PDB file of C-alpha atoms in Angstrom:
ATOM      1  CA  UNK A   1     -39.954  -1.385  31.099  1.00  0.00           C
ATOM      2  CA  UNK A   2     -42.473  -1.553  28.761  1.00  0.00           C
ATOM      3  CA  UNK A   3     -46.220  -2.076  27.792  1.00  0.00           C
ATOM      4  CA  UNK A   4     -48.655  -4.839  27.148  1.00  0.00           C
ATOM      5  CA  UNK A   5     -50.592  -4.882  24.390  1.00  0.00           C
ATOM      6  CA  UNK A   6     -53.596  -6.195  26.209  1.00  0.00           C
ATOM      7  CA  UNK A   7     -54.125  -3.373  28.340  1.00  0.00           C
ATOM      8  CA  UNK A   8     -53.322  -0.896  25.113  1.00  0.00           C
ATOM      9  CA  UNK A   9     -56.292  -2.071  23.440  1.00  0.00           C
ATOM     10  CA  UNK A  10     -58.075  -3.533  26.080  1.00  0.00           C
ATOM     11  CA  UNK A  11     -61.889  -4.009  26.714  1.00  0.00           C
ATOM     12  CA  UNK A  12     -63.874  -0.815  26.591  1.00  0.00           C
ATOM     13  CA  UNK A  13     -61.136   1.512  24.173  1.00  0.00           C
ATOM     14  CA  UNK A  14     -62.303   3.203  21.477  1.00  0.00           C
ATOM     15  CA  UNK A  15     -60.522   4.306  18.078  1.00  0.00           C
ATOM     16  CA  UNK A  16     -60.534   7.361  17.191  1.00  0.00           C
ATOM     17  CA  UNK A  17     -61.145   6.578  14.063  1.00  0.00           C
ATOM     18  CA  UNK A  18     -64.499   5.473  14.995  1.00  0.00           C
ATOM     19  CA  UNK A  19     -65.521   8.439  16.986  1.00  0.00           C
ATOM     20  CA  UNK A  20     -67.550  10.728  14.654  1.00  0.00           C
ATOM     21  CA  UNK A  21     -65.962  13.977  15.109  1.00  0.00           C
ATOM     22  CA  UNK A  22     -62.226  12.612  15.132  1.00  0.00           C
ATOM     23  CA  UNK A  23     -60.561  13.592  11.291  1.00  0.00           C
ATOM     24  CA  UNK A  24     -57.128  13.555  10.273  1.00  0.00           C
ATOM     25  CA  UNK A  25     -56.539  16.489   7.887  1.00  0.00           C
ATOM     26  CA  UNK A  26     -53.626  16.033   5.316  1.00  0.00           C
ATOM     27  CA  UNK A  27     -51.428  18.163   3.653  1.00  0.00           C
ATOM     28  CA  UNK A  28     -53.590  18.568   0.424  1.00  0.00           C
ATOM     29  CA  UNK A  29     -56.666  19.231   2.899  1.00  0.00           C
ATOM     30  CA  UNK A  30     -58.327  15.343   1.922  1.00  0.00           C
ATOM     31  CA  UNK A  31     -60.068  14.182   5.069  1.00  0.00           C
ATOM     32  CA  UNK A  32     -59.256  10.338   6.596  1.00  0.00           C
ATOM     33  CA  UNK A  33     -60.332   8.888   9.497  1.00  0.00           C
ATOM     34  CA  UNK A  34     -57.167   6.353  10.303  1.00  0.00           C
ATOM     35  CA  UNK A  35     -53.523   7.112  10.267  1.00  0.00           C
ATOM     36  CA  UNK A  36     -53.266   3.431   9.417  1.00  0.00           C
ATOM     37  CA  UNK A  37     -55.186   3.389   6.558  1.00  0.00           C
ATOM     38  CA  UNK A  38     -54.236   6.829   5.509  1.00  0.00           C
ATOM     39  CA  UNK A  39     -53.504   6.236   1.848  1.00  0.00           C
ATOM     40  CA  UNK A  40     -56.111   3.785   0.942  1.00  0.00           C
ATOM     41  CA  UNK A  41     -59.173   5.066  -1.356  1.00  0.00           C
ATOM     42  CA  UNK A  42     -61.164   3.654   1.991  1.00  0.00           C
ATOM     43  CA  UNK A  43     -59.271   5.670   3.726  1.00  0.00           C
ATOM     44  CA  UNK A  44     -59.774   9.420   2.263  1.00  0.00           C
ATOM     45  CA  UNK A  45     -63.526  10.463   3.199  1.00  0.00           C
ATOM     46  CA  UNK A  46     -63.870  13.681   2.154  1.00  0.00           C
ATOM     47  CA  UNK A  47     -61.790  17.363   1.703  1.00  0.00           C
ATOM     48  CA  UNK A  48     -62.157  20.656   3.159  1.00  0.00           C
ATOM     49  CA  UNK A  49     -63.035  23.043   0.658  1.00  0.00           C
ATOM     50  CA  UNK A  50     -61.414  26.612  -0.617  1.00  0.00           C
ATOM     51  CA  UNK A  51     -63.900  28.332   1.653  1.00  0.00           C
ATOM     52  CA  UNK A  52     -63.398  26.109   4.741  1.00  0.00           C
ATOM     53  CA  UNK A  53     -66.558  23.914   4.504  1.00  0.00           C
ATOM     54  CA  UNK A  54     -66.457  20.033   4.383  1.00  0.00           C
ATOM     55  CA  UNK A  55     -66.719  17.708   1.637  1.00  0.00           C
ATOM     56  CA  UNK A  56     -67.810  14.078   3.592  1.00  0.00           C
ATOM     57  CA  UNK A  57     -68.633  11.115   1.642  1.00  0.00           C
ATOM     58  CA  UNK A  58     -71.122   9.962   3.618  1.00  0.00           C
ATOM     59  CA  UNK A  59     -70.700   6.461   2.742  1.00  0.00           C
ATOM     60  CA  UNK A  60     -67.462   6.129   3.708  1.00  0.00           C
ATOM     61  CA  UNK A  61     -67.767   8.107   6.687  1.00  0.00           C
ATOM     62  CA  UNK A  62     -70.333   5.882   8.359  1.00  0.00           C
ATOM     63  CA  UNK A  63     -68.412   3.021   7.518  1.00  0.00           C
ATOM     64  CA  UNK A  64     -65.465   3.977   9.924  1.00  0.00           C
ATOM     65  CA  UNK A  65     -68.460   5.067  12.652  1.00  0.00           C
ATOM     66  CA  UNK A  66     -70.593   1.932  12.451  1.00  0.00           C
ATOM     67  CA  UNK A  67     -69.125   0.531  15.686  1.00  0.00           C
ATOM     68  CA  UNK A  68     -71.052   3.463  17.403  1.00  0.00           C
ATOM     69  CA  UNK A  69     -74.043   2.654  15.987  1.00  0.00           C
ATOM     70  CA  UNK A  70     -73.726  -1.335  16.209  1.00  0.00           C
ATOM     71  CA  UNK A  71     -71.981  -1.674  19.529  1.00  0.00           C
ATOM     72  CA  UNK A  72     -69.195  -4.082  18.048  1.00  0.00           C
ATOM     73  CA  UNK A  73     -66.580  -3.768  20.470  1.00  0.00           C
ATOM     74  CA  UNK A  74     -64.101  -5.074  18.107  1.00  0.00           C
ATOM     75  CA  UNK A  75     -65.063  -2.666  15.590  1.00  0.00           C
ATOM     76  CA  UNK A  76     -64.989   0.305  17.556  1.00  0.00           C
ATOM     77  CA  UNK A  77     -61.620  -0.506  19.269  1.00  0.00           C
ATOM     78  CA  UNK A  78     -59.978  -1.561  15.453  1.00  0.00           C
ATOM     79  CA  UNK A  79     -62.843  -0.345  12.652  1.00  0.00           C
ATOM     80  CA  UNK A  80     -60.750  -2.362   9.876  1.00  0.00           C
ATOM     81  CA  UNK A  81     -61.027  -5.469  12.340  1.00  0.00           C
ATOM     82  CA  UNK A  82     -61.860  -8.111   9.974  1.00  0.00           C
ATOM     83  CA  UNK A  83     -61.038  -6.356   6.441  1.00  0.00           C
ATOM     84  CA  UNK A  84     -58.382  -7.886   4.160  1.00  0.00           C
ATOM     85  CA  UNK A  85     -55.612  -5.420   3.600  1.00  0.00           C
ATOM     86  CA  UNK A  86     -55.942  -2.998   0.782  1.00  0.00           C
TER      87      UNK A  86
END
């Protein structure tokens, strides 16, 4: 019984923090991309707004995407692979 890591995150997988229309929306309506980096400034990208539009720091936003556009397996499978811990 079990699973094996390997084949969790194995070659080919895809975070969804790195797809571009994945968001997790928190209680105070801030936007993040990563459940695992949830409460880091890096973490919070933007906020939905009063009257339902998006506030996206675009910055930040393409940071947690770049894997799409660079083809990094390793970043889009983990897109904090190789960042120190915050």
């Amino acid at each position: 019984m079990g699973f094996r890591v390997e084949k969790a995150y194995g070659r080919g997988s895809v975070c969804y923090a790195s797809n571009p229309r994945s968001f997790v929306v928190k209680p105070d309506g801030s936007l993040a991309k990563c459940t695992v980096d949830l409460y880091s400034d890096r973490g919070i990208i933007g906020k939905i707004r009063r009257d339902g539009t998006l506030e996206i720091n675009e910055e930040k936003y393409k940071w947690w995407i770049r894997g799409i556009y660079n083809g990094d397996p390793n970043i889009l499978s983990y897109p904090l692979y190789g960042e120190r811990r915050r």
